[in-house]
Each structure stands twice: as structure tokens, then as C-alpha cells.
PDB file of C-alpha atoms in Angstrom:
ATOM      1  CA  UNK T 379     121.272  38.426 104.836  1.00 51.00           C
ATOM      2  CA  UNK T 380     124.764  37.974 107.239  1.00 53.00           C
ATOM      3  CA  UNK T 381     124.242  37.918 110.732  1.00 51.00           C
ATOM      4  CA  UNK T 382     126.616  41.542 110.599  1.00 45.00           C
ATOM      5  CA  UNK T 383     124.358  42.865 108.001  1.00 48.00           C
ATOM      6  CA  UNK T 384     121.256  42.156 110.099  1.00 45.00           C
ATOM      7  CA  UNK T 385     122.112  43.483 113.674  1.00 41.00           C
ATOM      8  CA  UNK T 386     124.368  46.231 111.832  1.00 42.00           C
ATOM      9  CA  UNK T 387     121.080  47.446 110.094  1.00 48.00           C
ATOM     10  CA  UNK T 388     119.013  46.753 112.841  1.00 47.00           C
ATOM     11  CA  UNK T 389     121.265  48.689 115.371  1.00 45.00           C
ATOM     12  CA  UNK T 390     121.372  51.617 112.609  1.00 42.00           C
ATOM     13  CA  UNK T 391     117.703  51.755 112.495  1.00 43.00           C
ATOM     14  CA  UNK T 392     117.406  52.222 116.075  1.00 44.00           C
ATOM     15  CA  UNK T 393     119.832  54.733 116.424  1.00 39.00           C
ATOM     16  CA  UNK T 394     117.885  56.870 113.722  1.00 39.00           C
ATOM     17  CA  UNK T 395     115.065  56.270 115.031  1.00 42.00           C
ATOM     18  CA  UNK T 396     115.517  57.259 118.716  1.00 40.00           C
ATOM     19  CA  UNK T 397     117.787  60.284 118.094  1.00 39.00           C
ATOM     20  CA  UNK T 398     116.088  63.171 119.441  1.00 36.00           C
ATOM     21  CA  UNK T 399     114.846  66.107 116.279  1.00 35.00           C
ATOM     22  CA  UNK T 400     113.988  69.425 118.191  1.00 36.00           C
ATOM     23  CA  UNK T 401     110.471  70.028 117.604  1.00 33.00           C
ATOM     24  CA  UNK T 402     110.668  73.931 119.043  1.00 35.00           C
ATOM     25  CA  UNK T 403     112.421  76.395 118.073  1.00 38.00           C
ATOM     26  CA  UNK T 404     111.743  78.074 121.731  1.00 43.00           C
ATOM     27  CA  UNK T 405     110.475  77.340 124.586  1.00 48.00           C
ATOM     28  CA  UNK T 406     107.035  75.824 124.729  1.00 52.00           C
ATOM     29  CA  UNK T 407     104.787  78.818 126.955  1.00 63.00           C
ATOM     30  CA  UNK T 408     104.411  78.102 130.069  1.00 73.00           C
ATOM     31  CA  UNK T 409     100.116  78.675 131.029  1.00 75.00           C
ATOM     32  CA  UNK T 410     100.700  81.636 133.321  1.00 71.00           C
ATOM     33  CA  UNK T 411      96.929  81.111 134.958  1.00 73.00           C
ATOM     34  CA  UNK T 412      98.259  77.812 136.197  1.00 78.00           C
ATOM     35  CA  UNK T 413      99.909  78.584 139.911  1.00 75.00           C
ATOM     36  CA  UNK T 414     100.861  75.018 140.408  1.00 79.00           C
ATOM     37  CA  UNK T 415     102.472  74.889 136.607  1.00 81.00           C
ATOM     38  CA  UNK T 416     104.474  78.424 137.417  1.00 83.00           C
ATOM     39  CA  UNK T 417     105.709  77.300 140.535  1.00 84.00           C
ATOM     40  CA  UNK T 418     107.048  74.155 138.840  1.00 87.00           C
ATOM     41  CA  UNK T 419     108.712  75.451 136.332  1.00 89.00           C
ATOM     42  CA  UNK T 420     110.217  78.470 138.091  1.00 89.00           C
ATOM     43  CA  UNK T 421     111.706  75.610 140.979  1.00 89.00           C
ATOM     44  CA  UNK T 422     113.509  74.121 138.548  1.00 90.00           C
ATOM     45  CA  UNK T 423     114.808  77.174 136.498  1.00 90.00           C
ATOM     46  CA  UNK T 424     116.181  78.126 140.121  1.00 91.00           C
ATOM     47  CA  UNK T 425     118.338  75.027 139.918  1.00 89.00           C
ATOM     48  CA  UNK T 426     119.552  75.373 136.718  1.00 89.00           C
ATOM     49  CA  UNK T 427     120.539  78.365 137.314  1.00 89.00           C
ATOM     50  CA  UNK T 428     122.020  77.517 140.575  1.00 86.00           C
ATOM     51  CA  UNK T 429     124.046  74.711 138.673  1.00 84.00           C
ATOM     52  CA  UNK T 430     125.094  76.713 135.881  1.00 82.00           C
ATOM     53  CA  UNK T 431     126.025  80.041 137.413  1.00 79.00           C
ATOM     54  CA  UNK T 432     127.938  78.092 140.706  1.00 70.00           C
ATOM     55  CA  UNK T 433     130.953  79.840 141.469  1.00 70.00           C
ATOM     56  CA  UNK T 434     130.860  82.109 138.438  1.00 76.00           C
ATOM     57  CA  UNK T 435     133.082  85.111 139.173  1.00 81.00           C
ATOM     58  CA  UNK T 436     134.370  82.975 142.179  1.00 84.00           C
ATOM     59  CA  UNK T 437     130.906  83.671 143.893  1.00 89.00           C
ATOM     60  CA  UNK T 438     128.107  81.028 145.625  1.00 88.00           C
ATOM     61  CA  UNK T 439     124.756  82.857 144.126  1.00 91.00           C
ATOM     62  CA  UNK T 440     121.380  81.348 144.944  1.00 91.00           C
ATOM     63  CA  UNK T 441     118.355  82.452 143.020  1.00 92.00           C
ATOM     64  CA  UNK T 442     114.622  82.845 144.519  1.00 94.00           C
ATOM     65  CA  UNK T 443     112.124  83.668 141.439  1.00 94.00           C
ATOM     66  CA  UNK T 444     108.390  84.308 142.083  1.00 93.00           C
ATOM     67  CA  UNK T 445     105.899  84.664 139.651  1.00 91.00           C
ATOM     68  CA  UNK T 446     103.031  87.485 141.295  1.00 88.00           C
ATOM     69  CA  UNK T 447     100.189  89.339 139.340  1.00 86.00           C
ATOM     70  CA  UNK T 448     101.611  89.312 136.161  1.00 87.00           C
ATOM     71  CA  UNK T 449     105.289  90.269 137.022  1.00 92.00           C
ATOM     72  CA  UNK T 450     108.742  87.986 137.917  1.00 94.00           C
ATOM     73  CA  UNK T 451     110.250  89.136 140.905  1.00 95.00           C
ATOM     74  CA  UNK T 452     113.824  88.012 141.702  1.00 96.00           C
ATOM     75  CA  UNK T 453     116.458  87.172 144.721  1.00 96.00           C
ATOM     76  CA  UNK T 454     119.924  87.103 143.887  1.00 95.00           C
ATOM     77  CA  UNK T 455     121.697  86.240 147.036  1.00 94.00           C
ATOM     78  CA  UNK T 456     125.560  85.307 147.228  1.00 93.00           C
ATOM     79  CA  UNK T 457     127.356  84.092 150.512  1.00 90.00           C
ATOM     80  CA  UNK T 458     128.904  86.368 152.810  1.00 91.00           C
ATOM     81  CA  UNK T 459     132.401  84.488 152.663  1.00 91.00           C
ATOM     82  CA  UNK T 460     132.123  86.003 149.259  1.00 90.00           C
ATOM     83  CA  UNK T 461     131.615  89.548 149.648  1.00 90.00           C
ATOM     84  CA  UNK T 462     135.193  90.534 148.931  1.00 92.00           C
ATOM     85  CA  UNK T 463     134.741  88.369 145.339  1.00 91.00           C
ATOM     86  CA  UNK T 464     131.398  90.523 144.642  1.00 92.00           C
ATOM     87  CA  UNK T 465     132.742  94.003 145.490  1.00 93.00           C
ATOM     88  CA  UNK T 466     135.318  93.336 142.506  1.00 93.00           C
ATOM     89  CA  UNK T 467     132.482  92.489 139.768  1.00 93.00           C
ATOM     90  CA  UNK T 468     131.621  95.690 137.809  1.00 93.00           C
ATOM     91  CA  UNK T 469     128.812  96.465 136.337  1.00 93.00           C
ATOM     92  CA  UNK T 470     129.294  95.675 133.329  1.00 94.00           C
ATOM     93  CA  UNK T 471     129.500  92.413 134.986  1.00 93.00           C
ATOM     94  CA  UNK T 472     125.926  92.635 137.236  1.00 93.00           C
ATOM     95  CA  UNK T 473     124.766  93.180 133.988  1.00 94.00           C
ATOM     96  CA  UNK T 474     125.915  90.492 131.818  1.00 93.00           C
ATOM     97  CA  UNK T 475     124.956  88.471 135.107  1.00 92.00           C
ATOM     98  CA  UNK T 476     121.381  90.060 135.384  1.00 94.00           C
ATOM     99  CA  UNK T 477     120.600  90.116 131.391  1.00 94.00           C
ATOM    100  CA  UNK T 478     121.074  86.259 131.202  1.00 91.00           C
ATOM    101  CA  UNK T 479     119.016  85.435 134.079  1.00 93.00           C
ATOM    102  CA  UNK T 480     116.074  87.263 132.623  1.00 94.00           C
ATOM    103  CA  UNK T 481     116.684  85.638 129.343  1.00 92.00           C
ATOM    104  CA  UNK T 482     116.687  82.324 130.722  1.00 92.00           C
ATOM    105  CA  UNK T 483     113.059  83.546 132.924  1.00 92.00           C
ATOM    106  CA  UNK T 484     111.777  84.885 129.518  1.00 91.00           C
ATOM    107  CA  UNK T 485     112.758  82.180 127.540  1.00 90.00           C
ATOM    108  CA  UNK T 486     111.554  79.521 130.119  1.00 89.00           C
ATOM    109  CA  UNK T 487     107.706  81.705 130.795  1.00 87.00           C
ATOM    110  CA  UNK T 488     107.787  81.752 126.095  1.00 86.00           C
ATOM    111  CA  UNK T 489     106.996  85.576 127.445  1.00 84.00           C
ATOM    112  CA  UNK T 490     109.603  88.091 126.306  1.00 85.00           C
ATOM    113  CA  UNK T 491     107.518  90.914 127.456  1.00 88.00           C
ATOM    114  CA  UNK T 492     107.185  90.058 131.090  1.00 90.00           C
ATOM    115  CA  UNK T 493     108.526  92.600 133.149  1.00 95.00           C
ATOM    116  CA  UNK T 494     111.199  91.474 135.706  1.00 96.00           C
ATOM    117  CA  UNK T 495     111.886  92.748 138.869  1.00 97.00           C
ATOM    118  CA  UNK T 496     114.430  91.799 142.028  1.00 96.00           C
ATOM    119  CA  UNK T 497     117.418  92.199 143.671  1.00 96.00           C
ATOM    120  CA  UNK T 498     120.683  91.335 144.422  1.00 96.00           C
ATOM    121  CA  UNK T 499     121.693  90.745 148.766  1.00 94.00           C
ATOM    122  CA  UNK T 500     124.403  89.224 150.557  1.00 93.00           C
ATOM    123  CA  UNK T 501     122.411  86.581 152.662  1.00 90.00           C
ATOM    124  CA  UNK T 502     123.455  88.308 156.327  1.00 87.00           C
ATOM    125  CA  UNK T 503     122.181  91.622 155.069  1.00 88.00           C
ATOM    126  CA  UNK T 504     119.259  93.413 155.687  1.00 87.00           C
ATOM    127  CA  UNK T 505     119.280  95.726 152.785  1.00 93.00           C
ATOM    128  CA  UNK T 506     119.538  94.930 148.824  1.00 94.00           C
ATOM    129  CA  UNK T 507     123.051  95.582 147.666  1.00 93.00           C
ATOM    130  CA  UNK T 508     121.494  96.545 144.381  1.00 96.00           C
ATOM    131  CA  UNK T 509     118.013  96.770 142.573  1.00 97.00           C
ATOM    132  CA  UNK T 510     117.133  95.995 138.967  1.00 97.00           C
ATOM    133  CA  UNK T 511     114.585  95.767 136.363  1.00 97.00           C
ATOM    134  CA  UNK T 512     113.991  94.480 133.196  1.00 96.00           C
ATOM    135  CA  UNK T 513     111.504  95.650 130.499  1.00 93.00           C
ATOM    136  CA  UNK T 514     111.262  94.396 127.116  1.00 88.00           C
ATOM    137  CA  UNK T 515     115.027  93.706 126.867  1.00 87.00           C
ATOM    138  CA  UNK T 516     116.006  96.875 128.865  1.00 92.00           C
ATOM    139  CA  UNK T 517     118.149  96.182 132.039  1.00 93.00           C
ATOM    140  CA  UNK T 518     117.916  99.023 135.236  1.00 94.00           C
ATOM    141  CA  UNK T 519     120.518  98.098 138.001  1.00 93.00           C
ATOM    142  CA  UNK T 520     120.637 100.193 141.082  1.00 91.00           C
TER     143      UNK T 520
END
């Protein structure tokens, strides 16, 4: 066997064998007993979301998610240099918005059934600039 053949081979093997197969077809669940593990797990969906919904609709949002007695309760917050951007979202839009966080919560907790409370503020405010919940797929915004 060529010196090619060999590390061509053995490089072809290894490629093979470390590519990645998904092994779920969801999310693995998430043992909703386990504080520490629910905590975990809903700090880092808070920066993915964070990362992924940055500056969409030309807004800052933050997200605070809690997991208490069997229910997800939610803080949407966005900056109040971008209060004129959020006044011009629909909502159509807060719902599109809304709907795909609790997907990604649902998904995440392997619970689709979890109901899923919060709100949406502007971070100087002192009241909710709308309320929502989600039930088994069902979106109420406020």
C-alpha cells in the first residue's frame, strides 16, 4: 500500500468515524424535580436566545425564564433607547416573537404541555407593556 493510499484511507476513516449522527430526534427531557438541572438549562436557553434574537426587529431583548411549581414564567425586556423600534412591531409580530420562544422553552424542558407564562417590559418601566400565555400551543398576548 502507497504512502497516499494509506494516510488517504486513514484520514477517510477518521472523518467517518468522528462525524457527528443525531441520536434524538428532540430534545432529550430535561428531569423537572432537579432545581439545580432546571436552572442550568434554562441559563443557557436565556443566552441562546439572547444571541439569536439580538437586534431582531432592530430591538436589544433580554430574556429572564424561571421554572416555579410546575409552570415557566417569562421576562421579555427590551432597552428603552428602543421603545420607538417596539411601538412599530404588530402583533402579529409579538406573536411570531412570543410563539418561538415558547417553542424553544418546550422543546428545551422535552415538555410540550407546560404551560407558559410572562411578560413583555421596557427595562425603565414599572408596568408590563403586555402579558401572555401559552397553553398547549395556544398563544394569549395582552
Amino acid at each position: 500500500m502507497s504512502i497516499k493510499k494509506f494516510l488517504f484511507t486513514g484520514i477517510t476513516t477518521c472523518l467517518i468515524a468522528s462525524s457527528t449522527i443525531p441520536i434524538f430526534a428532540s430534545a432529550p427531557q430535561v428531569d423537572l424535580n432537579n432545581p439545580l438541572s432546571i436552572s442550568f438549562v434554562l441559563d443557557q436557553l436565556e443566552d441562546k436566545l439572547e444571541k439569536s434574537s439580538d437586534k431582531q426587529y432592530k430591538i436589544d431583548w433580554d430574556f429572564e425564564i424561571i421554572y416555579n411549581n410546575g409552570k415557566v414564567l417569562v421576562v421579555i425586556e427590551y432597552d428603552k433607547e428602543d421603545a420607538k423600534a417596539f411601538k412599530k412591531l404588530t402583533k402579529a409580530d409579538l406573536e411570531k416573537l412570543v410563539t418561538a420562544i415558547a417553542t424553544e422553552i418546550t422543546t428545551t424542558l422535552g415538555k410540550q404541555d407546560i404551560p407558559i407564562q410572562g411578560i413583555i417590559i421596557e427595562d425603565d418601566a414599572a408596568q408590563p407593556t403586555h402579558q401572555f400565555a401559552y397553553n398547549n400551543g395556544k398563544l394569549d398576548i395582552k
